Short mmCIF file of C-alpha atoms in Angstrom, two decimals:
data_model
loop_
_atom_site.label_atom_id
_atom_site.label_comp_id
_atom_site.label_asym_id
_atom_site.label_seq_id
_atom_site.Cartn_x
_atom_site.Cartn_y
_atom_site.Cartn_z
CA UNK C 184 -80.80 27.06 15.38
CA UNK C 185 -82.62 26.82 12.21
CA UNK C 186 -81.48 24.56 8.91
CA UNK C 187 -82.56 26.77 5.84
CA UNK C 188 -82.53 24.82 2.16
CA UNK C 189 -82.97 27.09 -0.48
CA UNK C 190 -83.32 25.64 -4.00
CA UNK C 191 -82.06 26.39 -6.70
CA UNK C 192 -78.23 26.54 -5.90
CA UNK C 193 -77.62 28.32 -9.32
CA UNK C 194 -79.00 28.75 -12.45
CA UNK C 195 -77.71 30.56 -15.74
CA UNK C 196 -81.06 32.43 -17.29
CA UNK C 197 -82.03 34.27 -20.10
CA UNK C 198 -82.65 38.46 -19.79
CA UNK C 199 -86.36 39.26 -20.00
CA UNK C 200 -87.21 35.13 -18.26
CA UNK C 201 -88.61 34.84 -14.73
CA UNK C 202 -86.77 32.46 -11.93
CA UNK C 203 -88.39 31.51 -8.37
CA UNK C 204 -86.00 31.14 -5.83
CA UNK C 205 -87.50 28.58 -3.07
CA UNK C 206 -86.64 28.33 0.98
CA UNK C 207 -87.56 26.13 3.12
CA UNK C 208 -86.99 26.12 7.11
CA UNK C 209 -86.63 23.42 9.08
CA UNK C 210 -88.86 24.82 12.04
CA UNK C 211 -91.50 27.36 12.08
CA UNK C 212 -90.02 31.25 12.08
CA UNK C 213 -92.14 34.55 11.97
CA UNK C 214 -89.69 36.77 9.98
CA UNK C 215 -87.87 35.39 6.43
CA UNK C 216 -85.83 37.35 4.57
CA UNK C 217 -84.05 38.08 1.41
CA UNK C 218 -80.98 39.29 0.98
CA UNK C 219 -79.00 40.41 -2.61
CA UNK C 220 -75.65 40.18 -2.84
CA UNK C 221 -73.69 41.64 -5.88
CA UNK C 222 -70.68 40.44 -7.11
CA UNK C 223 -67.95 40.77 -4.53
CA UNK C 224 -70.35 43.33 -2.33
CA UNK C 225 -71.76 43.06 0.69
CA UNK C 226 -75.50 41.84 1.49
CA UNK C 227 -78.24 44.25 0.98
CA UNK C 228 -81.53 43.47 2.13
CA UNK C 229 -84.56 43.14 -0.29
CA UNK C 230 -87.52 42.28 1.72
CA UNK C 231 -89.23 40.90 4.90
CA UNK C 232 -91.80 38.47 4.40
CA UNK C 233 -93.94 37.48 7.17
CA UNK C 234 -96.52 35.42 7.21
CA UNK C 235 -100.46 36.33 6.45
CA UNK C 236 -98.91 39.86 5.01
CA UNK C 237 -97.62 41.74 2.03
CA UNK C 238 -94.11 41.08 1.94
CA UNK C 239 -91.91 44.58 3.03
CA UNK C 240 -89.61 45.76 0.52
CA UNK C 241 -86.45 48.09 0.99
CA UNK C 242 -85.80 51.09 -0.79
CA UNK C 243 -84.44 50.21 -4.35
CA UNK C 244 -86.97 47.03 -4.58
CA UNK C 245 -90.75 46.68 -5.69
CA UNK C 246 -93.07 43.90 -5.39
CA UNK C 247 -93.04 43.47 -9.29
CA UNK C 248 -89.71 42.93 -9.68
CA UNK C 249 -89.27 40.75 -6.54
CA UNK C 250 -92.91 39.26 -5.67
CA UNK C 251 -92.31 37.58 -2.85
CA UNK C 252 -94.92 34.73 -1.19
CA UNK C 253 -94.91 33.38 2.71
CA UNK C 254 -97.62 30.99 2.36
CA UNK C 255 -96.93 29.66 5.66
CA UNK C 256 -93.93 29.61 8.42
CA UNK C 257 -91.82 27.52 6.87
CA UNK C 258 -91.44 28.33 3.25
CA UNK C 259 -91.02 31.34 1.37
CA UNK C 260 -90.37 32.33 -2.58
CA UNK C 261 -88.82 35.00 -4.11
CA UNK C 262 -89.27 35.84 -7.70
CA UNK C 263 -87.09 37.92 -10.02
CA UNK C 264 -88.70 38.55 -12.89
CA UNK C 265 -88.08 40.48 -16.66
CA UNK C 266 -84.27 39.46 -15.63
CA UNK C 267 -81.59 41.34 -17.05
CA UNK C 268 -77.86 41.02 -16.93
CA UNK C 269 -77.92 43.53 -13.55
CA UNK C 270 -79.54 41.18 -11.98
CA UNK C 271 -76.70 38.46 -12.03
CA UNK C 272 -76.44 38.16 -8.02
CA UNK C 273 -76.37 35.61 -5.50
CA UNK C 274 -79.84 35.52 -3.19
CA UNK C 275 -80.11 34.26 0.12
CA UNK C 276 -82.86 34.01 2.14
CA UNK C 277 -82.61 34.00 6.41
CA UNK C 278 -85.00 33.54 9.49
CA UNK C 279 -84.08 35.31 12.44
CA UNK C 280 -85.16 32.42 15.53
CA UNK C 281 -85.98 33.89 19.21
CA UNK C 282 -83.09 34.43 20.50
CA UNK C 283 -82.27 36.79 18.14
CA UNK C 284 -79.54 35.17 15.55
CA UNK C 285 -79.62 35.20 11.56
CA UNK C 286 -79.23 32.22 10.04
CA UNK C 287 -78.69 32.13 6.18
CA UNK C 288 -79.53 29.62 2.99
CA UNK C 289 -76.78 28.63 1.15
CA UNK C 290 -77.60 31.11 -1.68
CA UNK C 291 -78.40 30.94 -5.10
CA UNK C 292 -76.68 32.00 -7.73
CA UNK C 293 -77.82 33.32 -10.22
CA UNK C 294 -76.91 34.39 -14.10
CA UNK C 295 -78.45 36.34 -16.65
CA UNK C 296 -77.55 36.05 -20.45
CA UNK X 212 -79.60 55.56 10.55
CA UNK X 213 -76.79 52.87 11.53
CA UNK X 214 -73.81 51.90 9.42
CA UNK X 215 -71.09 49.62 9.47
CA UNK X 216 -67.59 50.05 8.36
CA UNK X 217 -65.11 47.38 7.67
CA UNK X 218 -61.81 49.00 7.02
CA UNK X 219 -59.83 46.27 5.74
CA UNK X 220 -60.80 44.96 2.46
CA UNK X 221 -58.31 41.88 2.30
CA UNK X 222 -55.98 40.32 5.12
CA UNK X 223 -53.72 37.49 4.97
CA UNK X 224 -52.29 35.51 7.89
CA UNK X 225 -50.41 32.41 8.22
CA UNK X 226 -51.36 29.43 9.52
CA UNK X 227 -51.40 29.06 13.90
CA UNK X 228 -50.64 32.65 13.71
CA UNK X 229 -53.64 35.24 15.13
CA UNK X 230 -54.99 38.05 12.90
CA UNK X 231 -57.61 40.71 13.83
CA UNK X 232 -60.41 42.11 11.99
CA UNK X 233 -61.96 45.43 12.41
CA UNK X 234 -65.35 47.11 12.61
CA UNK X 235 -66.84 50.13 13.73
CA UNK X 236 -70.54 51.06 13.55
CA UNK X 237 -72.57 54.37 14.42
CA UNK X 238 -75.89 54.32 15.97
CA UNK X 239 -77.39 56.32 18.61
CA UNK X 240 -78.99 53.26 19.72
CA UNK X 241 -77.70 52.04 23.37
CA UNK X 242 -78.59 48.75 22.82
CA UNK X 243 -78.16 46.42 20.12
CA UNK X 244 -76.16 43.71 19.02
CA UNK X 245 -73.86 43.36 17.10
CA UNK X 246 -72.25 40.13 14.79
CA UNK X 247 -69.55 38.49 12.86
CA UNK X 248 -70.69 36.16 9.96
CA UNK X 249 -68.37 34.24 7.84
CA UNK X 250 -68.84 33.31 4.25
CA UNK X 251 -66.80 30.64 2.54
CA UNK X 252 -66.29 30.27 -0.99
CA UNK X 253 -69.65 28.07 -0.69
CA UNK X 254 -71.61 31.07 0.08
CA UNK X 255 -72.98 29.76 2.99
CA UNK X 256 -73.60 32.63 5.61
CA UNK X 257 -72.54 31.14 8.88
CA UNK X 258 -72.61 32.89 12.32
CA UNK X 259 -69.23 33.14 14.02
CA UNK X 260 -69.85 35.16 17.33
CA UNK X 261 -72.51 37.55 18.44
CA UNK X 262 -72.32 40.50 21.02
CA UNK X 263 -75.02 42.13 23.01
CA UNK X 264 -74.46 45.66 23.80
CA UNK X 265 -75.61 45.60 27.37
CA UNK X 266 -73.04 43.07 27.76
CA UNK X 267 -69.39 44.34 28.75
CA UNK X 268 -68.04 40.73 28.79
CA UNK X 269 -66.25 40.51 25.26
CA UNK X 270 -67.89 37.45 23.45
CA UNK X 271 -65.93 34.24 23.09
CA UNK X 272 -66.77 31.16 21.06
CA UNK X 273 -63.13 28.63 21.06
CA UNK X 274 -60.65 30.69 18.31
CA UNK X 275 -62.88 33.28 17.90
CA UNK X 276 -63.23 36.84 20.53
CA UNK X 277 -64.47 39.88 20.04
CA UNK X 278 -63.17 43.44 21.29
CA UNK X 279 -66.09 45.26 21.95
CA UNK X 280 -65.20 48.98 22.61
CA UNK X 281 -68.77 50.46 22.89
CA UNK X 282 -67.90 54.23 23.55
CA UNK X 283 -65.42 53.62 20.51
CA UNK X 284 -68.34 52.07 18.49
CA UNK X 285 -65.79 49.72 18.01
CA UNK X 286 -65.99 45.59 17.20
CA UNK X 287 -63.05 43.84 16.68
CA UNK X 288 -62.59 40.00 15.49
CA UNK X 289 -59.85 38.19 16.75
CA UNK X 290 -59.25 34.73 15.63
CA UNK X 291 -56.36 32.76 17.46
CA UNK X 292 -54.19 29.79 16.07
CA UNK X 293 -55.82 30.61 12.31
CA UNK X 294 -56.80 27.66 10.57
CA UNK X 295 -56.78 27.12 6.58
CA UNK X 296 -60.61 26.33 7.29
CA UNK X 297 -60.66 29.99 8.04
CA UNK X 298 -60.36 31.68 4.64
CA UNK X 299 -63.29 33.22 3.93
CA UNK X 300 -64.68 36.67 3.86
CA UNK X 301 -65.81 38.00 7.02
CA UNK X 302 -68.96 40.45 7.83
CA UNK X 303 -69.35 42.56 10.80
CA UNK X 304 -73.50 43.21 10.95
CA UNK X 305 -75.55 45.32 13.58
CA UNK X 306 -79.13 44.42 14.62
CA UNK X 307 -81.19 46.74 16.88
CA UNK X 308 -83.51 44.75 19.06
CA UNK X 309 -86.58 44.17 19.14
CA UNK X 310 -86.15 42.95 15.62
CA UNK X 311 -90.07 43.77 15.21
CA UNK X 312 -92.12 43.99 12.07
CA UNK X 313 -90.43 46.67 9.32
CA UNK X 314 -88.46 48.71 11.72
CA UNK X 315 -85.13 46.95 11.80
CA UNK X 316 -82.90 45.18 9.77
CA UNK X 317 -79.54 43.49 9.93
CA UNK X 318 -76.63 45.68 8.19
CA UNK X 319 -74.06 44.37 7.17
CA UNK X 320 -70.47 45.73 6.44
CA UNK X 321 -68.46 45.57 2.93
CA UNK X 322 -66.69 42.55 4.00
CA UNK X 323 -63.07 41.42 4.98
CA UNK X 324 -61.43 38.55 2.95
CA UNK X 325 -59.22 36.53 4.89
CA UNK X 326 -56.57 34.32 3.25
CA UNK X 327 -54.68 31.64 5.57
CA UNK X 328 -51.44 30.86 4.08
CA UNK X 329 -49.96 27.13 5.21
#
């Protein structure tokens, strides 16, 4: 298993601001991800981070929006930046460990004014 | 491309009772895996029970089994003697293996929220 703590647990921010969203894994994992989830929707993926790489963003997402570092195996930021009331969402970030299981930060929520 | 499908937006059950959540997926894949996560109101994402495809043994973790129909595409959740611990919305999620660099990606569902009533 893997113990993820992503910081911070919420935050209420003003539109056109910048927050960094931090997580940090207990053990060292190849692939981290983040994950968007909208208001009473389901989890839609953002982008794959790896280590030593450009992070990998889906379709819907670009790196200046959501710059994204890995500066090593065990951490991992995400930024979202010019924020705007759409972006009012709860992030998590995940490592997927060998054996093939997800496990998930405890989110952070997140509100723009 | 694979999707997910969670039918049942909201279920209720009563406490000790059993209730059953479904799923269905399409993929062309023949193997994969397949997942139930749980979210509580705390957010946390926590893994309930994971199936691999090349399996025909339903997954079983204590209160928690699967149905796993694969020519249905089919992957039910069953919890037994439902706890108020329980309540939280469930995901089904597929993962096609190897999970290698940019090619796949967990999908998840819309959700189920379960209620246990005392």
């Amino acid at each position: 298993s893997a113990v993820i703590s992503q910081k911070p647990s919420r935050d209420i921010c003003q539109r056109g601001t910048s927050l960094t969203i931090q997580c940090q894994v207990d053990s060292q994992v190849t692939m981290m991800f983040w994950y968007r989830q909208q208001p009473g929707q389901s989890l839609t993926l953002i982008a794959t981070a790896n280590q030593g790489s450009e992070a990998t963003y889906e379709s819907g997402f670009v790196i200046d929006k959501f710059p994204i570092s890995r500066p090593n195996l065990t951490f991992s930021t995400l930024t979202v930046s010019n924020m705007s009331p759409e972006d009012s969402s709860i992030y998590l970030c995940s490592v997927e460990t060998v054996n093939t299981e997800a496990f998930f930060g405890q989110g952070t929520r997140l509100t723009v004014v | 491309a694979q999707t997910v499908t969670q039918s049942q937006p909201e279920m209720s059950v009563q406490e000790a009772e059993t209730v059953t959540l479904s799923c269905t997926y399409d993929t062309s894949e023949n193997n994969y895996y397949l997942f139930w996560y749980k979210q509580p109101p705390s957010r946390q994402m926590i893994l309930v029970i994971r199936q691999e495809a090349y399996k025909q043994q339903n997954a079983t973790e204590n209160r928690f089994s699967v149905n796993f129909q694969k020519a249905a595409k089919s992957f039910s959740l069953k919890i037994s003697d439902s706890q108020l611990g329980d309540t939280a919305m469930y995901f089904c999620a597929f993962m096609k293996p190897p999970r290698s660099y940019n090619t796949d990606k967990l999908i998840f569902g819309t959700g189920t929220r379960l209620q246990v009533f005392p």
